[in-house]
Coordinates of C-alpha atoms in Angstrom, one line a residue:
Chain Y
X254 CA -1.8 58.9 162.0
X255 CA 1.2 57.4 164.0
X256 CA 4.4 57.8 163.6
X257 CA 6.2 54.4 162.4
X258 CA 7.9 52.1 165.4
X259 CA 11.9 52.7 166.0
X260 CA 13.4 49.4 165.2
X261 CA 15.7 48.0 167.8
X262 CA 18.9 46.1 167.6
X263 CA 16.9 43.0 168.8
X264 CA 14.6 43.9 165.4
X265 CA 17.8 43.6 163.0
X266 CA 19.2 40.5 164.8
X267 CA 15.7 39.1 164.0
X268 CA 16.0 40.2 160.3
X269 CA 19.7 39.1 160.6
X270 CA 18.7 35.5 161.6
X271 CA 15.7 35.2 158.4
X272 CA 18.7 36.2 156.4
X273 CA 18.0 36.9 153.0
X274 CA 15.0 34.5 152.6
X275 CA 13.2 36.6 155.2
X276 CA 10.7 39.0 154.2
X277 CA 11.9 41.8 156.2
X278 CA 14.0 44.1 154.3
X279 CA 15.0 47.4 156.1
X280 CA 15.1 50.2 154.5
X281 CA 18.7 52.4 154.6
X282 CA 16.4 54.9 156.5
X283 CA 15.8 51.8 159.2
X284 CA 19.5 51.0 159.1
X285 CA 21.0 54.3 159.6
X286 CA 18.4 55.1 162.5
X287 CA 18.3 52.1 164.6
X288 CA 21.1 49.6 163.5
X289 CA 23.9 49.6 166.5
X290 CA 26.6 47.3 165.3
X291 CA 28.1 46.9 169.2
X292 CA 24.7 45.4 170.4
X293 CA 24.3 43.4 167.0
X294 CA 27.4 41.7 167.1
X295 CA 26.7 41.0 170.6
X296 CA 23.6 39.4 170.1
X297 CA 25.1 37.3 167.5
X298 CA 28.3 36.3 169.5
X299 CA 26.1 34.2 171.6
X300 CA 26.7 30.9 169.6
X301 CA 29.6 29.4 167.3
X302 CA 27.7 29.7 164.0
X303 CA 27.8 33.1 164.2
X304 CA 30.3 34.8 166.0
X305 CA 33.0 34.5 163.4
X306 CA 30.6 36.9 161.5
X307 CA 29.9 39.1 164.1
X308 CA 33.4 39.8 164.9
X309 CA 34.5 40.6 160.8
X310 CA 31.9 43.5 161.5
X311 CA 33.6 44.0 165.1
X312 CA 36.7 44.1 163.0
X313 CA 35.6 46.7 160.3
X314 CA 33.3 49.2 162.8
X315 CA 35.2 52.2 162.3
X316 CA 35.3 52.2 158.2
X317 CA 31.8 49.5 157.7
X318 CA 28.9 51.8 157.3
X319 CA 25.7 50.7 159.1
X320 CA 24.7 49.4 156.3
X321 CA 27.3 47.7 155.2
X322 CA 27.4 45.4 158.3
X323 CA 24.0 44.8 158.2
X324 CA 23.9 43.7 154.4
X325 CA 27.4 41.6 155.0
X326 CA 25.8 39.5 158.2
X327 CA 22.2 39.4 156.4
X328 CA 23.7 37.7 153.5
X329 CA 26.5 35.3 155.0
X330 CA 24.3 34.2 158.5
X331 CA 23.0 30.9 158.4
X332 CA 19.2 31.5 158.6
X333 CA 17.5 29.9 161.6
X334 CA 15.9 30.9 164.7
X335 CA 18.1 31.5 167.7
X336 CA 17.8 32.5 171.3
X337 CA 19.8 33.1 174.0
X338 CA 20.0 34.6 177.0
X339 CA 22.3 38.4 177.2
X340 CA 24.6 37.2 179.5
X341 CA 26.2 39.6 182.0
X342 CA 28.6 39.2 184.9
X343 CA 27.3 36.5 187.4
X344 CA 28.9 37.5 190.3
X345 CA 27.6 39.7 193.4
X346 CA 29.2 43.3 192.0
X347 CA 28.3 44.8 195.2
X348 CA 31.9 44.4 197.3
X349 CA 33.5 45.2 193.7
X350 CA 31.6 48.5 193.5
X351 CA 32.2 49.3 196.8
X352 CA 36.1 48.3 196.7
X353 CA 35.5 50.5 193.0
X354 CA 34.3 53.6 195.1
X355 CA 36.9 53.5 198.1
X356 CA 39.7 53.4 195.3
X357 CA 38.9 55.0 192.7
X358 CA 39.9 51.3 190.7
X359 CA 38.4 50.0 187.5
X360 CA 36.5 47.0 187.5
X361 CA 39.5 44.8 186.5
X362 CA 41.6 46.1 189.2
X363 CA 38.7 46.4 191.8
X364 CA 38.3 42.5 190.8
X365 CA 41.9 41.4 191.4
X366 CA 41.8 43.1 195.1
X367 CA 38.4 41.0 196.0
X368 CA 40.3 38.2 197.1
X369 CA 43.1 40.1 199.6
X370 CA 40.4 42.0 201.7
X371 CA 39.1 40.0 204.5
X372 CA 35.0 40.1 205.2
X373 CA 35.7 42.5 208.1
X374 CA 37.4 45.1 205.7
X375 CA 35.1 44.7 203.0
X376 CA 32.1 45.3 205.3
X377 CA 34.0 48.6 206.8
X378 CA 34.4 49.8 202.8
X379 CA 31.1 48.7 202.3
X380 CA 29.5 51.0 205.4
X381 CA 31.8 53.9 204.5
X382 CA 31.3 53.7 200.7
X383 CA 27.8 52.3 199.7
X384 CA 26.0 53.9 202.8
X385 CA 23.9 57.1 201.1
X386 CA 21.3 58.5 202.6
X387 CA 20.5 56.5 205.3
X388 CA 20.2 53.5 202.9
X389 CA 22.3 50.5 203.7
X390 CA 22.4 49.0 200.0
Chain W
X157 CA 37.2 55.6 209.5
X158 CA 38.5 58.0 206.8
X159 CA 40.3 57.2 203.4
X160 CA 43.6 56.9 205.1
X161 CA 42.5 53.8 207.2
X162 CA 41.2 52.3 204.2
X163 CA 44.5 52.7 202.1
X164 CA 46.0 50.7 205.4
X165 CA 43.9 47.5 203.8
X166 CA 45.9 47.5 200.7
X167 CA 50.3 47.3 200.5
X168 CA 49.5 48.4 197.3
X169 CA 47.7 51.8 198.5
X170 CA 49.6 51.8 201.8
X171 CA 53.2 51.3 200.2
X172 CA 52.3 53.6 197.1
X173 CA 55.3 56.1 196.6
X174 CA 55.0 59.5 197.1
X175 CA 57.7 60.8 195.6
X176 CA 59.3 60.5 192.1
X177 CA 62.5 59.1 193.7
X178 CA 60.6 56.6 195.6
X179 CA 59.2 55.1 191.9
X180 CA 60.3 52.0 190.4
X181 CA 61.2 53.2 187.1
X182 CA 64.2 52.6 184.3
X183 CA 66.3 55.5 185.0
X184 CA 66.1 56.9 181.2
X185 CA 61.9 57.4 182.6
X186 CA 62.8 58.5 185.8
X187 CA 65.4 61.4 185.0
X188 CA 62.6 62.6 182.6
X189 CA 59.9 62.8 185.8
X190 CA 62.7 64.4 188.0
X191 CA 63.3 67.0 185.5
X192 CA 59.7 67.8 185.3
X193 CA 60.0 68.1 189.4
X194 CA 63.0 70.7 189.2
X195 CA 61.8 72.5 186.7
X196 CA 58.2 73.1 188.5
X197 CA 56.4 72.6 185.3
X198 CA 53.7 70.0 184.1
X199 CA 53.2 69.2 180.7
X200 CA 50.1 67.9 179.6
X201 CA 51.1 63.9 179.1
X202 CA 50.4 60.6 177.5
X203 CA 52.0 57.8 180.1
X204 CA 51.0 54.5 178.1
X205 CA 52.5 51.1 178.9
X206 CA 51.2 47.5 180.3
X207 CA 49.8 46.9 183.9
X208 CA 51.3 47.7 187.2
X209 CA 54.0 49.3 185.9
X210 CA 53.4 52.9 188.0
X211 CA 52.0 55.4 185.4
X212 CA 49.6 56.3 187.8
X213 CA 51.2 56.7 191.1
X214 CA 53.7 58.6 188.9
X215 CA 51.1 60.8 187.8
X216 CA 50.0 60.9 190.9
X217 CA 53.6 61.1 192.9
X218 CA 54.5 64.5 190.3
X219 CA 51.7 66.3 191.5
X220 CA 52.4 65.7 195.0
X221 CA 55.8 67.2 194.4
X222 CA 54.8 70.0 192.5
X223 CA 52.2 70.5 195.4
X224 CA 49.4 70.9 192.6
X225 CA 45.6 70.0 193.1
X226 CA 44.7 66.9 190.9
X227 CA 41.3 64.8 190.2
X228 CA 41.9 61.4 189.1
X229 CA 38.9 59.5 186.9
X230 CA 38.8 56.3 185.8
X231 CA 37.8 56.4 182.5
X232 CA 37.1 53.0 182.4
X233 CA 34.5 53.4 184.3
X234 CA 33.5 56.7 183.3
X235 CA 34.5 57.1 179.4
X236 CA 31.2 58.8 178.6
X237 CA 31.1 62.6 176.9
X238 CA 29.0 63.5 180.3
X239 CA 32.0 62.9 181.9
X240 CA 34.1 65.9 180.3
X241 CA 30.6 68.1 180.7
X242 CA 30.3 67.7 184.2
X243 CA 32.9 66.1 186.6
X244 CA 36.0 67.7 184.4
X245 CA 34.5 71.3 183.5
X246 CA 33.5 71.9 186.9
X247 CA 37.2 70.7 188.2
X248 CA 39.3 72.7 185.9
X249 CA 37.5 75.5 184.9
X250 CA 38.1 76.7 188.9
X251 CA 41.0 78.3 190.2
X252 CA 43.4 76.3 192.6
X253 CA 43.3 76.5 196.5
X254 CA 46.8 75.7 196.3
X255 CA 47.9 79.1 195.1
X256 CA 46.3 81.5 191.8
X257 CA 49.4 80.9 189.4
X258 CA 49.5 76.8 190.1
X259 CA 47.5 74.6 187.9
X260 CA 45.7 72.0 188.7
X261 CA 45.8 68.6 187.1
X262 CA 43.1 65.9 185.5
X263 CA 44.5 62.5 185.8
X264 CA 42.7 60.1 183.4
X265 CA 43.4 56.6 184.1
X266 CA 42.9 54.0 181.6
X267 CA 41.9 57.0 179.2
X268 CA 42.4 54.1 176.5
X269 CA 38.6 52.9 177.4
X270 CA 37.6 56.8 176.5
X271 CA 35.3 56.6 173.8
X272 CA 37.5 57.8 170.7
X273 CA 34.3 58.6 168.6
X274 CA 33.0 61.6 171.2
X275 CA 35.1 61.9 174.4
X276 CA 38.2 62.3 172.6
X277 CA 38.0 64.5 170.1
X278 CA 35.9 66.3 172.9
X279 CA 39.1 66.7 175.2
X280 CA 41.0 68.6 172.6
X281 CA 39.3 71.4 172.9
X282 CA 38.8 71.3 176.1
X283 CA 42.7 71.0 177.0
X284 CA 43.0 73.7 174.8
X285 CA 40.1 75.9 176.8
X286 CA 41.8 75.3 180.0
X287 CA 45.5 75.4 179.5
X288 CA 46.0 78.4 181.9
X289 CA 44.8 76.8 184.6
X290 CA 44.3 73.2 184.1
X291 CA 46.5 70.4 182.7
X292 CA 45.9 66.9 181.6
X293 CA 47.8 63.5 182.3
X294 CA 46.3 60.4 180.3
X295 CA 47.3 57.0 181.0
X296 CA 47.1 54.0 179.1
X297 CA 48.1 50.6 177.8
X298 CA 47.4 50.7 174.4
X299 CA 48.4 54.1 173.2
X300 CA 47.2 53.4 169.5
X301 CA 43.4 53.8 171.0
X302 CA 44.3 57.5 172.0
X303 CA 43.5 59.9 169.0
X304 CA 45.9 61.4 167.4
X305 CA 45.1 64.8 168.1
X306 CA 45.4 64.2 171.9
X307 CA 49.0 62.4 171.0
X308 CA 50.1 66.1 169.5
X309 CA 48.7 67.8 172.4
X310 CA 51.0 65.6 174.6
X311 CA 54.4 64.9 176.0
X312 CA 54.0 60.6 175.3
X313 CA 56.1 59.1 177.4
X314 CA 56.2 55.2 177.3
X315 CA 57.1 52.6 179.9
X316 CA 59.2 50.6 178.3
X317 CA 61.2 48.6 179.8
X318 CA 64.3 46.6 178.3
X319 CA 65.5 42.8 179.6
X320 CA 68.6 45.0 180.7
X321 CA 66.5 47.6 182.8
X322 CA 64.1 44.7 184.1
X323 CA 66.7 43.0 186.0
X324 CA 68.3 45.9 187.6
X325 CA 64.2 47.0 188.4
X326 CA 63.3 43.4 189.3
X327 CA 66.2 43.7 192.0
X328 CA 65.4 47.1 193.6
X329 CA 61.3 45.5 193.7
X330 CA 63.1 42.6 195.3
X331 CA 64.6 45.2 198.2
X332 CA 60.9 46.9 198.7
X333 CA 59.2 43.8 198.8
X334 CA 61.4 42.6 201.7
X335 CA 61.2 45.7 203.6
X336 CA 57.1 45.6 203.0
X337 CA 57.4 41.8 204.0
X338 CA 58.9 42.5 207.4
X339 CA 57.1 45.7 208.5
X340 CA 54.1 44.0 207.8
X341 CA 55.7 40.9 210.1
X342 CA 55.0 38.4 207.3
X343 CA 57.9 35.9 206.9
X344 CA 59.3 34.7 203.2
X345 CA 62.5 32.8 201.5
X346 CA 64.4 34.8 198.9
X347 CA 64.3 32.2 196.4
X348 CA 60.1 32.0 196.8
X349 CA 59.9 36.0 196.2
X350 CA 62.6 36.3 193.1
X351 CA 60.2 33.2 191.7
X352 CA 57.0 35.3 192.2
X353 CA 58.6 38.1 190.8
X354 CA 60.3 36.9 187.7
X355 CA 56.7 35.4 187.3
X356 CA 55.1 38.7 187.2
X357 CA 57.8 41.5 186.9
X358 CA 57.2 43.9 185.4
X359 CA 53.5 43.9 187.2
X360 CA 54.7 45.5 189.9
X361 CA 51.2 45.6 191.4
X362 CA 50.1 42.3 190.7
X363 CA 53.6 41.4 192.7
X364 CA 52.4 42.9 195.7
X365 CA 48.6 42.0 195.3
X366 CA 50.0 38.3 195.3
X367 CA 52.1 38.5 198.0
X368 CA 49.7 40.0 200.0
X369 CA 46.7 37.6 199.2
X370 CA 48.9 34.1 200.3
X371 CA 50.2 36.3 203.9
X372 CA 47.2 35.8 205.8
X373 CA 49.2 32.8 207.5
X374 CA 52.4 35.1 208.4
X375 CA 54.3 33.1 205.7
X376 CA 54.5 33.5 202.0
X377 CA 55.6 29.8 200.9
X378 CA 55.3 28.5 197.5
X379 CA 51.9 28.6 197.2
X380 CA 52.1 32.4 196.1
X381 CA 53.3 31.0 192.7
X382 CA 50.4 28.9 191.9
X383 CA 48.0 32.1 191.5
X384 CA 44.1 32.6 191.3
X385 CA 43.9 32.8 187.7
X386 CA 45.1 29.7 187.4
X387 CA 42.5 27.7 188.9
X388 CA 40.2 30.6 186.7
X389 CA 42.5 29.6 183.2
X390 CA 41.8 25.8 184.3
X391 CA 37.8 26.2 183.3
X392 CA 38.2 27.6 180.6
X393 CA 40.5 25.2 179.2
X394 CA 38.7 22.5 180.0
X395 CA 35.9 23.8 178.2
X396 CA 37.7 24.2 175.3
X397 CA 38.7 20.5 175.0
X398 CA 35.3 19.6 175.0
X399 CA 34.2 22.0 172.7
X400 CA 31.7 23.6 175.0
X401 CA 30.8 26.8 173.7
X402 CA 28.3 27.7 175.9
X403 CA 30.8 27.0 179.1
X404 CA 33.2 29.7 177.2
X405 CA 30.8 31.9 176.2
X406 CA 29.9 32.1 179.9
X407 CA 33.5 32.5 181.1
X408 CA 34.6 35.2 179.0
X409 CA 31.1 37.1 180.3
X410 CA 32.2 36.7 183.4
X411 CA 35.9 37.3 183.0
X412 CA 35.7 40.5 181.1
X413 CA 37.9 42.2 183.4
X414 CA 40.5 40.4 182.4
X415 CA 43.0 41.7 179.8
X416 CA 42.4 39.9 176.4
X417 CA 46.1 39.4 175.9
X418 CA 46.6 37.8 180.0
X419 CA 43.8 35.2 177.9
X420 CA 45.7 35.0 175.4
X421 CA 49.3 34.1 176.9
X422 CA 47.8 32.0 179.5
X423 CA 46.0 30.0 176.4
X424 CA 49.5 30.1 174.6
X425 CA 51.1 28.6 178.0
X426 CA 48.2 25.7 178.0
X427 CA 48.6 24.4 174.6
X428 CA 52.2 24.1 174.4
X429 CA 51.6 21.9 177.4
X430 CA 48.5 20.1 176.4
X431 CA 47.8 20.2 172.8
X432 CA 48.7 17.8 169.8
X433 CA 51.7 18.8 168.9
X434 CA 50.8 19.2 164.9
X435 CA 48.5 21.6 167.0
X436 CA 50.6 24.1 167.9
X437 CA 51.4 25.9 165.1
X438 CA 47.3 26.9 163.9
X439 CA 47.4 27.5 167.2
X440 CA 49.7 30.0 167.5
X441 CA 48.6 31.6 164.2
X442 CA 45.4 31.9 165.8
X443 CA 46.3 33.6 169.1
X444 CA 48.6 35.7 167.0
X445 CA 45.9 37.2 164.8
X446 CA 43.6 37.5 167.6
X447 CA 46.1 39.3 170.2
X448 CA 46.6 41.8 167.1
X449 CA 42.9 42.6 166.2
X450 CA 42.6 42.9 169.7
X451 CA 44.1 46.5 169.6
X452 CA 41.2 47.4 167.2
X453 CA 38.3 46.1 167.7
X454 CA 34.8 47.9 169.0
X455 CA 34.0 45.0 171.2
X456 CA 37.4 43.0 172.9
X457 CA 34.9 40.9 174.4
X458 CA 33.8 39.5 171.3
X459 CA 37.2 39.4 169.8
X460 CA 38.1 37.0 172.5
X461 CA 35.3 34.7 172.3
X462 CA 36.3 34.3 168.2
X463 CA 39.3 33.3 169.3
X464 CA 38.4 31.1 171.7
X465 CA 36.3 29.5 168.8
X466 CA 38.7 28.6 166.2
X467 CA 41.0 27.4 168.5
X468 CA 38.1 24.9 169.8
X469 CA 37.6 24.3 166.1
X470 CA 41.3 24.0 165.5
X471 CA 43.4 22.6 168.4
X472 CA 43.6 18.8 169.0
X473 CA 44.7 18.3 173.0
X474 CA 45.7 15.6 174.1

């Protein structure tokens, strides 16, 4: 006998988008398991019909049980299908991870320092910082 | 090459004081640090105020004058419960090379990105577990997304600083900028640099990241005032007047180091400029909200893209 499938976040965002017309309904069980409202949200903050709703759950994480967001957005999302790509950071994170190393910076400050270093620097952080093992990444 | 030549790239690394008395601080803040100095004694600490104002070189500056061995982590980067199980256990629960009756210090930086579900409550027993021989110095911006049981283990001491205090600090900047200036050769006006910092101040760093960014000719003109996140602000708002979601959705992906509130002010300063003016008020309301949830929220990201929504939906430019 196998053992049932762990639903995804991508699974509820499916269920999310047949709203309540779709046949899917999860069971608390399914919620409380594999429901994780930061990926959710995120998934649904990829286009204007639905990010207002996403962010009332983004709102309400800390006292909105699992189950509670996914009821709320089940019921008040427009049904449809959507897609979209899971957009991340376009740019070449390389120099920022090296410039992240050699400082100890976050991201944000590591960012706002990309600009003051000239290519010869960079490339000397770059050789001492992202150099391991014999591996010039 | 070692880290020393590396810090030479960056004023900011290369000019960083060492000392307490070499901070930039309102002197209520600094007679607080320098009796910590005298006395020889760290408290565990909560330093929480906005950017570049020094929390972390004066972490950073105290235990150089107390002569005590310190880590510092960037929990922004590193705000995971493996974190604490690793890279902090193994640091403090050793004894210091420095001498067997000093402590040794954990600086965490931006500990407002530690995760307040796990890490958090985590480190309270752990500062507990290691008081004898370790202590712990938290800096943050937003001191409402530190626990409250780390705020009770903690001396919190904010940054604040008054219009009064900001112009006798914006003065004294003024002094170390111009020595900076002319060791590094670079020549400047007065008027140029008391612009570029009135503009910033009180970001000290962002002062000295600016200046150094527009001295790669030997000159700092006026230039220096029309910064890089300008040109950056100018996309976005563009997008927003013709409702292109996808365009913002993009930017704010892509921009998601920046601080929601810098967004947020740099919105404010566009659509007093360039929105209807029956505009402005839904506008404002809507920023307002926005900048407040902002201290909340699971996912600032998101909370910015909502805002950037309704104001699409909202605002009529013109």
């Amino acid at each position: 006998m196998s053992t049932p499938k762990k639903l995804s976040p991508f699974d509820f965002i499916n269920s999310i988008n047949e709203g309540l017309r779709g046949k899917t309904v999860l069971s608390d069980e399914d919620v409380e398991s594999g429901y994780i409202p930061f990926m959710v949200n995120r998934g649904l903050s990829y286009f204007n019909e639905t990010i207002l709703l996403a962010n009332e759950m983004n709102m309400r994480a800390p006292t909105a049980t699992k189950g509670m967001q996914y009821n709320f957005l089940r019921s008040t999302v427009r049904p449809a299908k959507r897609f979209s790509k899971w957009l991340k950071r376009s740019a070449d994170d390389s120099d920022v991870e090296a410039i992240r190393s050699a400082y100890g910076y976050s991201r944000g400050k590591a960012q706002a320092v990309l600009g003051i270093l000239t290519a010869d620097q960079i490339r000397v952080i770059r050789e001492r910082y992202l150099q391991k093992g014999g591996i010039y990444k | 090459m070692n880290q020393k030549n590396v810090n030479e790239f960056l004023w900011v690394e290369k000019y960083r004081p060492e000392t307490i008395q070499e901070c930039i601080l309102p002197a209520n803040i600094k007679k607080t640090f320098l009796g910590i100095v005298k006395a020889g004694l760290m408290p565990n600490m909560l330093l929480s105020g906005t950017s570049g104002l020094g929390k972390t070189t004066v972490a950073i500056a105290l235990c150089k004058s107390l002569e005590l061995d310190y880590i510092l982590i960037n929990s922004s980067e590193e705000s995971g419960i493996d974190i604490l199980r690793n890279k902090i256990k193994q640091f403090a629960s050793t004894i210091s090379l420095s001498g067997g009756d000093k402590v040794k210090v954990v600086i965490l930086d931006e500990s407002d990105s530690l995760n307040p579900q796990s890490t958090q409550p985590a480190l309270r027993a752990f500062i507990e577990e290691f008081s004898s021989n370790c202590r712990f110095i938290f800096t943050c911006n937003f001191k409402n997304r530190i626990i409250e049981a780390l705020h009770s283990r903690c001396t919190v001491i904010e940054f604040n600083t008054s219009k009064k205090d900001l112009a006798v600090l914006a003065m004294e900047f003024m002094k170390r900028l111009k020595v900076i200036l002319k060791s590094e050769g670079i020549k400047f006006d007065d008027k140029t640099l008391a612009e570029l910092i009135i503009k910033h101040a009180p970001d000290w760093r962002r002062v000295l990241n600016e200046s150094q960014r527009h001295s790669i000719s030997g000159e700092i003109t006026t230039n220096v005032l029309v910064g890089m996140s300008d040109q950056t602000m100018s996309s976005l708002v563009a997008a927003l007047k013709d409702k292109d979601f996808k365009t913002m959705r993009g930017w704010v992906a892509n921009n998601n180091d920046i601080d929601s509130s810098v967004i947020f002010r740099n919105i404010f300063d566009q659509v007093v400029e360039i929105a209807k003016p029956g505009s402005i008020p839904s506008a404002v309301i809507i920023l307002a909200d926005y900048q407040y949830k902002a201290a909340f929220v699971a996912d600032r990201e998101l909370n910015t893209v909502a805002c950037l929504t309704e104001l699409m939906a909202s605002v009529e430019w013109i």
